[in-house]
Short mmCIF file of C-alpha atoms in Angstrom, two decimals:
data_model
loop_
_atom_site.label_atom_id
_atom_site.label_comp_id
_atom_site.label_asym_id
_atom_site.label_seq_id
_atom_site.Cartn_x
_atom_site.Cartn_y
_atom_site.Cartn_z
CA MET A 1 2.00 25.60 6.38
CA ALA A 2 4.51 26.29 3.19
CA VAL A 3 5.55 24.56 -0.07
CA ARG A 4 8.97 23.57 0.38
CA GLY A 5 11.78 24.70 -2.08
CA ARG A 6 15.26 24.31 -2.37
CA GLY A 7 17.23 26.83 0.40
CA ALA A 8 19.36 29.71 -1.66
CA ARG A 9 23.05 28.80 -1.85
CA GLY A 10 25.53 30.48 -1.60
CA GLY A 11 27.43 31.25 -4.73
CA GLY A 12 30.61 29.94 -3.50
CA PRO A 13 30.47 26.99 -1.76
CA ARG A 14 28.61 25.45 -4.99
CA GLU A 15 31.02 27.04 -7.20
CA ARG A 16 34.16 24.99 -4.73
CA ARG A 17 32.07 22.29 -5.06
CA ARG A 18 32.29 21.86 -8.82
CA ALA A 19 35.81 22.66 -9.09
CA ALA A 20 36.32 19.94 -6.49
CA GLY A 21 34.16 17.80 -8.64
CA LEU A 22 35.76 18.32 -11.75
CA LEU A 23 39.04 17.82 -9.93
CA LEU A 24 38.46 14.27 -8.57
CA ALA A 25 36.93 13.79 -12.55
CA ALA A 26 40.79 14.31 -13.06
CA LEU A 27 42.19 12.49 -10.56
CA LEU A 28 40.13 9.66 -11.64
CA THR A 29 41.05 9.79 -14.95
CA ALA A 30 44.85 9.48 -13.81
CA SER A 31 44.66 6.90 -11.52
CA ALA A 32 41.75 4.75 -12.89
CA CYS A 33 43.10 3.34 -16.23
CA THR A 34 46.14 2.78 -18.53
CA ALA A 35 46.26 3.25 -22.12
CA PRO A 36 43.78 3.31 -24.07
CA ASP A 37 44.97 0.46 -26.41
CA ASP A 38 46.07 -2.18 -23.32
CA PRO A 39 43.26 -4.59 -23.15
CA ASP A 40 44.28 -5.26 -18.86
CA THR A 41 42.46 -1.82 -18.17
CA PHE A 42 40.04 -2.97 -15.51
CA LEU A 43 37.09 -0.82 -14.02
CA THR A 44 37.70 -0.94 -9.85
CA ALA A 45 35.52 -0.27 -7.90
CA GLY A 46 37.99 2.05 -6.25
CA ALA A 47 37.61 4.11 -9.09
CA LEU A 48 33.93 3.96 -10.09
CA ASP A 49 32.73 5.04 -6.24
CA ALA A 50 35.06 8.54 -7.20
CA THR A 51 33.27 8.83 -10.52
CA LEU A 52 29.60 8.56 -8.06
CA ALA A 53 30.84 10.78 -5.75
CA SER A 54 31.27 13.43 -8.14
CA ARG A 55 27.74 12.49 -9.47
CA ALA A 56 25.88 12.48 -5.79
CA ALA A 57 27.61 16.49 -5.11
CA ALA A 58 26.10 16.80 -8.18
CA VAL A 59 22.82 16.17 -7.52
CA LEU A 60 23.11 18.07 -4.16
CA ASP A 61 24.13 21.58 -6.19
CA GLN A 62 21.54 20.70 -9.25
CA ASP A 63 24.51 20.69 -11.07
CA PRO A 64 23.71 18.86 -14.46
CA ALA A 65 26.79 19.23 -16.16
CA GLY A 66 28.79 18.00 -13.50
CA TYR A 67 25.39 15.02 -13.16
CA LEU A 68 25.76 14.17 -16.83
CA ASP A 69 29.76 14.28 -16.71
CA ALA A 70 29.65 10.17 -16.24
CA LEU A 71 27.64 9.49 -18.97
CA ALA A 72 28.70 8.48 -22.29
CA PRO A 73 28.61 11.60 -24.45
CA GLU A 74 26.99 9.74 -27.81
CA ALA A 75 24.06 7.96 -25.60
CA ALA A 76 21.59 11.06 -26.26
CA LYS A 77 18.68 8.93 -24.14
CA LEU A 78 19.88 8.41 -21.13
CA ARG A 79 21.30 11.97 -20.68
CA ALA A 80 18.51 13.26 -21.38
CA ALA A 81 16.62 11.10 -19.69
CA GLN A 82 19.11 12.12 -16.71
CA ARG A 83 18.91 15.21 -17.28
CA THR A 84 15.19 15.24 -16.63
CA GLU A 85 15.26 13.19 -13.37
CA LEU A 86 17.90 15.75 -12.03
CA ALA A 87 15.27 18.24 -12.86
CA HIS A 88 12.01 16.55 -11.13
CA LEU A 89 14.56 16.67 -8.40
CA ALA A 90 14.74 20.47 -8.02
CA ASP A 91 12.85 21.58 -4.71
CA VAL A 92 13.22 18.44 -3.06
CA PRO A 93 15.62 19.33 0.05
CA LEU A 94 18.04 16.68 -0.06
CA LYS A 95 19.59 16.41 3.06
CA SER A 96 22.09 14.03 1.64
CA TRP A 97 22.86 11.57 -1.43
CA THR A 98 25.34 8.65 -1.99
CA TYR A 99 26.48 5.95 -3.87
CA GLU A 100 28.41 2.94 -3.09
CA VAL A 101 29.05 0.62 -5.61
CA LYS A 102 28.64 -3.51 -4.49
CA GLY A 103 30.98 -4.34 -6.93
CA ILE A 104 31.68 -4.91 -10.13
CA THR A 105 30.01 -7.96 -11.25
CA LYS A 106 30.78 -8.55 -15.06
CA GLN A 107 33.77 -7.03 -16.92
CA ASP A 108 34.92 -7.66 -20.38
CA GLY A 109 37.38 -5.95 -22.50
CA ARG A 110 35.76 -2.28 -22.85
CA TRP A 111 32.86 -3.66 -20.93
CA ALA A 112 31.71 -3.62 -17.20
CA THR A 113 28.26 -3.85 -14.93
CA ALA A 114 28.60 -3.01 -11.04
CA ASP A 115 26.22 -3.11 -8.58
CA VAL A 116 25.36 0.47 -6.94
CA GLU A 117 23.64 1.20 -3.68
CA LEU A 118 22.23 4.52 -3.88
CA ARG A 119 21.42 6.21 -0.40
CA TYR A 120 19.59 9.26 -0.33
CA ARG A 121 18.36 11.22 3.25
CA ILE A 122 15.31 14.42 3.16
CA ALA A 123 16.38 16.93 4.95
CA GLY A 124 14.46 17.45 8.41
CA TYR A 125 12.87 14.07 8.06
CA ASP A 126 15.04 11.41 7.51
CA THR A 127 17.22 10.32 10.22
CA ALA A 128 18.50 7.07 8.47
CA PRO A 129 18.70 7.30 4.57
CA VAL A 130 16.74 5.37 1.95
CA ALA A 131 18.21 3.00 0.49
CA THR A 132 17.57 1.52 -3.25
CA ARG A 133 19.99 -0.84 -5.58
CA ARG A 134 20.66 0.56 -8.82
CA VAL A 135 22.45 -1.20 -11.90
CA LEU A 136 24.87 0.34 -14.06
CA GLU A 137 26.90 -0.38 -17.69
CA LEU A 138 30.04 0.88 -17.91
CA MET A 139 32.26 1.82 -21.41
CA ARG A 140 35.70 1.99 -21.21
CA ASP A 141 36.08 5.03 -24.38
CA GLY A 142 39.92 5.92 -24.55
CA GLU A 143 41.03 7.03 -20.64
CA ARG A 144 37.60 7.04 -19.23
CA TRP A 145 34.93 4.94 -18.45
CA TYR A 146 31.33 6.40 -18.79
CA ILE A 147 27.83 5.00 -17.88
CA THR A 148 25.62 3.74 -20.86
CA ALA A 149 23.22 2.66 -19.08
CA ASP A 150 21.59 3.26 -14.84
CA ARG A 151 18.42 0.68 -13.88
CA PRO A 152 16.90 -0.56 -10.84
CA ALA A 153 18.73 -3.92 -9.66
CA LYS A 154 16.09 -6.70 -9.97
CA GLY A 155 13.64 -6.39 -7.47
CA SER A 156 13.95 -3.16 -6.30
CA SER A 157 11.36 -0.64 -7.34
CA GLY A 158 11.14 2.82 -8.98
CA GLN A 159 11.72 5.89 -7.16
CA LEU A 160 8.87 9.59 -7.30
CA TRP A 161 10.94 11.98 -9.33
CA GLN A 162 11.52 9.14 -11.99
CA GLN A 163 7.66 9.38 -12.36
CA GLY A 164 7.72 13.31 -13.41
CA ASP A 165 8.21 16.63 -11.48
CA VAL A 166 8.09 16.56 -7.53
CA ALA A 167 5.60 19.34 -6.07
CA VAL A 168 6.86 19.72 -2.48
CA VAL A 169 4.22 20.73 0.08
CA GLU A 170 5.26 20.64 4.28
CA GLY A 171 3.35 20.92 7.04
CA ALA A 172 4.22 21.15 11.00
CA HIS A 173 4.90 17.24 11.12
CA SER A 174 4.67 16.32 7.64
CA ILE A 175 6.29 16.46 4.07
CA VAL A 176 4.18 15.82 1.04
CA LEU A 177 5.86 14.76 -2.37
CA GLY A 178 3.73 14.54 -5.31
CA VAL A 179 3.80 13.72 -9.04
CA GLY A 180 0.70 15.10 -10.99
CA ARG A 181 -1.42 16.09 -7.94
CA GLY A 182 -2.81 19.57 -7.19
CA GLU A 183 -1.13 21.34 -4.47
CA GLU A 184 -4.67 21.93 -2.75
CA GLU A 185 -4.64 18.16 -2.84
CA LEU A 186 -0.99 17.80 -0.81
CA ARG A 187 -1.97 20.56 1.60
CA GLN A 188 -4.92 18.70 2.14
CA ILE A 189 -2.96 15.39 3.21
CA ALA A 190 0.00 17.33 4.40
CA ASP A 191 -3.20 18.85 7.12
CA THR A 192 -3.97 15.21 8.06
CA VAL A 193 -0.60 13.76 8.89
CA ASP A 194 -0.80 16.86 11.43
CA LEU A 195 -3.37 15.89 13.40
CA ALA A 196 -2.07 12.55 13.43
CA VAL A 197 1.26 12.56 14.07
CA PRO A 198 0.04 14.24 17.79
CA ALA A 199 -3.04 11.20 18.26
CA VAL A 200 -0.62 8.79 17.25
CA SER A 201 2.54 9.85 19.46
CA ASP A 202 -0.85 9.51 22.49
CA ALA A 203 -1.75 6.19 21.56
CA TRP A 204 2.24 5.38 21.74
CA PRO A 205 4.18 7.59 23.97
CA ARG A 206 7.85 5.91 23.54
CA PRO A 207 10.17 7.60 21.01
CA TRP A 208 9.59 8.24 17.08
CA THR A 209 10.49 11.12 14.69
CA ARG A 210 7.37 12.54 15.19
CA ARG A 211 8.50 13.38 11.34
CA VAL A 212 6.46 11.84 8.44
CA VAL A 213 6.86 11.63 4.76
CA VAL A 214 3.86 11.12 2.30
CA LEU A 215 4.45 10.41 -1.38
CA VAL A 216 1.92 10.84 -3.73
CA PRO A 217 2.28 9.30 -6.91
CA ASP A 218 -0.07 10.05 -9.88
CA SER A 219 -1.65 6.59 -10.45
CA VAL A 220 -2.42 3.03 -9.13
CA GLU A 221 0.02 2.14 -11.83
CA ASP A 222 2.98 4.60 -9.92
CA MET A 223 2.07 3.25 -6.65
CA ALA A 224 2.54 0.63 -7.66
CA GLY A 225 5.68 0.88 -9.49
CA LEU A 226 7.42 2.85 -6.28
CA LEU A 227 6.70 -0.76 -4.21
CA GLY A 228 7.86 -3.11 -6.93
CA SER A 229 4.37 -4.92 -7.05
CA PRO A 230 1.72 -5.66 -9.65
CA GLU A 231 -0.85 -2.51 -9.88
CA ALA A 232 -4.19 -5.02 -8.65
CA SER A 233 -2.61 -5.52 -5.56
CA TYR A 234 -3.29 -1.96 -4.59
CA ARG A 235 -6.30 -0.89 -6.24
CA GLY A 236 -8.65 -0.58 -3.02
CA ILE A 237 -5.81 0.14 -1.17
CA ALA A 238 -5.53 3.65 -0.63
CA ALA A 239 -1.89 4.08 1.61
CA VAL A 240 0.63 1.72 2.25
CA THR A 241 3.88 2.00 4.45
CA THR A 242 7.02 1.36 3.48
CA GLY A 243 10.20 0.13 5.40
CA GLU A 244 10.29 -3.96 5.92
CA VAL A 245 10.54 -5.17 8.76
CA GLY A 246 14.11 -7.51 9.15
CA GLY A 247 15.90 -9.28 12.12
CA THR A 248 14.63 -9.15 15.59
CA GLY A 249 14.36 -7.11 18.76
CA LYS A 250 14.89 -3.85 18.31
CA ARG A 251 15.67 -2.45 14.91
CA PRO A 252 17.60 -0.09 13.74
CA ALA A 253 16.13 4.07 12.57
CA ILE A 254 14.94 3.77 8.85
CA ALA A 255 13.50 5.92 6.63
CA ASP A 256 9.56 4.67 6.41
CA ARG A 257 7.71 6.58 3.41
CA VAL A 258 3.74 6.64 3.56
CA ILE A 259 2.80 5.76 0.04
CA VAL A 260 -0.97 7.14 -1.19
CA ASN A 261 -2.69 5.63 -3.54
CA PRO A 262 -4.67 8.51 -4.97
CA GLN A 263 -7.95 6.83 -6.65
CA ALA A 264 -8.66 4.80 -3.77
CA TYR A 265 -7.86 7.54 -1.07
CA ALA A 266 -10.39 10.52 -2.68
CA THR A 267 -13.24 7.89 -2.41
CA LEU A 268 -12.95 8.16 1.43
CA GLY A 269 -14.65 11.43 3.38
CA SER A 270 -12.77 13.05 6.05
CA PHE A 271 -12.82 10.62 8.41
CA GLY A 272 -11.88 7.63 6.39
CA GLN A 273 -8.76 10.23 5.08
CA ARG A 274 -7.80 10.70 8.69
CA ILE A 275 -8.45 6.85 9.84
CA VAL A 276 -5.75 5.30 7.23
CA LEU A 277 -3.38 8.32 7.46
CA THR A 278 -3.47 7.58 11.57
CA HIS A 279 -2.98 3.87 11.05
CA GLU A 280 -0.15 4.43 8.33
CA THR A 281 1.74 7.01 10.78
CA THR A 282 1.37 4.78 13.69
CA HIS A 283 3.64 2.12 11.68
CA VAL A 284 5.81 4.58 11.22
CA ALA A 285 6.13 5.59 15.07
CA THR A 286 6.49 1.84 16.09
CA ARG A 287 8.63 0.73 13.05
CA THR A 288 11.88 -0.12 15.50
CA SER A 289 9.82 -1.92 18.09
CA THR A 290 8.32 -4.47 15.30
CA SER A 291 10.51 -7.16 14.04
CA THR A 292 9.85 -10.15 11.83
CA ALA A 293 8.80 -11.29 15.42
CA THR A 294 5.83 -9.40 14.96
CA PRO A 295 2.45 -11.47 13.70
CA VAL A 296 0.46 -8.58 10.99
CA TRP A 297 -2.56 -9.30 13.46
CA LEU A 298 -0.72 -7.40 16.52
CA SER A 299 0.97 -4.53 13.88
CA GLU A 300 -2.17 -3.87 11.99
CA GLY A 301 -4.43 -4.30 14.82
CA PHE A 302 -2.57 -2.04 17.06
CA ALA A 303 -2.40 0.70 13.90
CA ASP A 304 -6.57 0.33 13.38
CA TRP A 305 -6.65 0.56 17.72
CA THR A 306 -4.56 4.10 17.54
CA ALA A 307 -6.51 5.26 14.27
CA TYR A 308 -10.62 4.38 15.68
CA ARG A 309 -9.12 5.24 19.56
CA GLY A 310 -11.33 7.93 21.01
CA GLU A 311 -13.61 7.65 17.54
CA GLU A 312 -17.32 7.46 19.13
CA ARG A 313 -18.43 4.74 16.71
CA ALA A 314 -20.09 1.43 17.25
CA ALA A 315 -17.58 -1.66 16.82
CA ASP A 316 -20.21 -3.33 14.18
CA THR A 317 -19.82 -0.06 11.94
CA ILE A 318 -16.21 -0.18 12.08
CA ALA A 319 -16.00 -3.96 11.94
CA PRO A 320 -18.96 -4.64 9.42
CA GLU A 321 -17.92 -7.90 8.22
CA LEU A 322 -16.72 -9.63 11.08
CA ALA A 323 -19.89 -8.89 12.51
CA GLU A 324 -21.62 -10.33 9.64
CA ALA A 325 -19.33 -13.54 10.75
CA VAL A 326 -20.53 -13.34 14.33
CA ARG A 327 -23.97 -13.21 14.20
CA ASP A 328 -24.23 -15.55 11.48
CA GLY A 329 -22.75 -18.49 13.91
CA ARG A 330 -19.36 -18.11 11.91
CA THR A 331 -17.27 -16.41 14.37
CA PRO A 332 -13.31 -17.43 14.05
CA ALA A 333 -11.45 -20.09 15.58
CA GLU A 334 -8.25 -18.31 15.78
CA LEU A 335 -6.43 -15.02 15.32
CA PRO A 336 -6.38 -14.09 11.85
CA ALA A 337 -3.04 -15.19 10.24
CA ASP A 338 -0.15 -13.46 8.44
CA PRO A 339 -1.89 -14.26 4.99
CA ASP A 340 -5.03 -13.62 5.57
CA PHE A 341 -4.11 -10.02 4.88
CA GLY A 342 -2.63 -10.16 1.45
CA PHE A 343 -3.66 -7.38 -0.59
CA ASP A 344 -4.52 -9.70 -3.59
CA GLY A 345 -6.86 -12.09 -1.80
CA ASP A 346 -10.31 -11.64 -0.87
CA PRO A 347 -11.17 -8.44 -0.03
CA ALA A 348 -14.00 -9.41 2.64
CA LYS A 349 -11.38 -11.81 4.57
CA LEU A 350 -8.84 -9.38 4.43
CA ALA A 351 -11.40 -6.61 5.73
CA GLY A 352 -12.15 -9.54 8.80
CA ALA A 353 -8.58 -10.11 9.29
CA TYR A 354 -8.06 -6.09 10.16
CA GLU A 355 -11.57 -5.90 12.48
CA GLY A 356 -9.82 -9.09 14.11
CA GLY A 357 -6.30 -7.90 15.33
CA TRP A 358 -8.26 -4.32 15.39
CA LEU A 359 -10.06 -6.15 18.60
CA ALA A 360 -7.57 -8.05 19.84
CA CYS A 361 -5.59 -4.90 20.33
CA GLU A 362 -9.04 -3.43 21.69
CA LEU A 363 -9.58 -5.90 24.16
CA ILE A 364 -6.08 -6.15 25.94
CA ALA A 365 -6.71 -2.16 25.82
CA GLU A 366 -9.55 -2.75 27.31
CA ARG A 367 -8.81 -5.74 29.91
CA TRP A 368 -5.53 -4.81 30.74
CA GLY A 369 -4.86 -1.03 29.71
CA LYS A 370 -3.41 1.10 27.43
CA GLU A 371 0.42 0.11 28.72
CA LYS A 372 0.21 -3.28 28.61
CA LEU A 373 -0.83 -2.95 25.49
CA ILE A 374 2.22 -1.34 24.66
CA ALA A 375 4.81 -3.78 26.56
CA PHE A 376 2.82 -6.66 24.82
CA TYR A 377 3.86 -4.96 21.11
CA GLU A 378 7.07 -3.98 22.70
CA ALA A 379 7.81 -7.63 23.97
CA VAL A 380 6.73 -9.21 21.08
CA GLY A 381 8.84 -7.30 18.76
CA ALA A 382 12.16 -7.92 20.94
CA HIS A 383 12.09 -11.66 20.86
CA ASP A 384 14.54 -14.15 19.24
CA GLY A 385 12.26 -15.01 16.04
CA ARG A 386 8.84 -15.62 15.91
CA GLU A 387 8.90 -18.88 17.76
CA GLY A 388 7.43 -18.41 20.61
CA ALA A 389 7.28 -14.71 20.76
CA VAL A 390 3.32 -14.11 21.32
CA GLU A 391 3.21 -16.63 23.80
CA GLN A 392 6.18 -15.36 25.86
CA ALA A 393 4.60 -11.95 25.85
CA LEU A 394 1.20 -13.06 26.87
CA ASP A 395 2.77 -14.88 29.63
CA ALA A 396 5.56 -12.34 30.72
CA VAL A 397 2.93 -9.18 30.35
CA LEU A 398 -0.55 -10.04 30.44
CA ASP A 399 0.05 -13.42 32.82
CA THR A 400 -2.63 -16.02 30.17
CA THR A 401 -1.60 -17.87 27.61
CA PRO A 402 -2.45 -18.19 23.80
CA GLU A 403 -5.48 -20.79 24.29
CA GLN A 404 -6.84 -18.76 27.21
CA PHE A 405 -6.32 -15.20 24.93
CA THR A 406 -8.03 -16.83 21.75
CA ALA A 407 -10.84 -18.48 24.47
CA ASP A 408 -11.15 -14.52 25.19
CA TRP A 409 -10.84 -12.46 22.34
CA ARG A 410 -13.67 -14.76 20.25
CA ASP A 411 -16.05 -14.45 23.83
CA TYR A 412 -15.44 -10.50 23.42
CA LEU A 413 -16.19 -10.87 19.43
CA ALA A 414 -19.69 -12.25 20.62
CA THR A 415 -20.30 -9.10 23.25
CA ARG A 416 -18.94 -6.63 20.59
CA LEU A 417 -20.91 -7.89 17.30
CA GLY A 418 -23.52 -10.14 18.88
#
């Protein structure tokens, strides 16, 4: 494993790209605008596409002049901030960086606002780009349009490089990007993910990239910023995996990110850290078979089943909240519902929900076998919508009913935890 830096670039290609960027800017100036005094001059999506293409090339070339060329000369704070952001990206091995203009949402004489989608990929890891929406404010000065503001769109999260200089450590199956964290800490996380990947591949013997990208921000506050959610939601959470499920059935490839809460993660011993990162790596592996049809108890239960698989620990040690409930005569009547997994609820209820999902997957693996568990997971995720997904998979794969499976699960809780 070695610290990953940007590879050396030949001077010729870089200069040619810079020259191409200058030529593109010149063409933009000639084609996108009419005379400076013409009030009917409008910014077009095509013209902005050209400007942003030049800006994207400057990111890949680490060319500050080219990157700042589209910014208004008098926007000193914006130029300083964007120069700093570009420098923060210097060691990140980018495969691609592109923009797509989604629309010019407002235009009034010399002023315009545009919705833009930024997409980027990390070389050797991302088979599909990470996408994030941005809002650009622009001003026409003479024959050119300049960017005067660049901010996340409503509902979009921030990016790691906006939080500080990104340090990069690469392992056999992992790349860890951190801000404000020491190299030794990042190496330890990479080593743990490298152990997790083979374990996950054994539990989930289906095609997946077997490569994991981990982000380690400096604090839980910064973690929340990367997720676009309140800080309080993640205070006791050691790590999460991004990549929302969408649609139904087989999902297209996306770029998942495991995001570590450095404060909560540091409180765990080596066993806990291994369990957490194996759990999150499982989400990366199973992502294309997970859809809106998949209940949370199944996706989280399978991830925990993978993480604890082969560990010689008693069930009541792994599931203490549920064990206490069973022994007190409070065995749950139903499998955990999706809202039970909310991070901002009762921590004991959250722990019990995870434990219940884990033991449901344990039951399937023990009674029907590992391959049936995998087939059940795939069948649920491939269903056309949530309604009927679990019911049909229970019937088709396990030859049982929801009522019988729930009764069997309750009996299994009593056997393992009573």
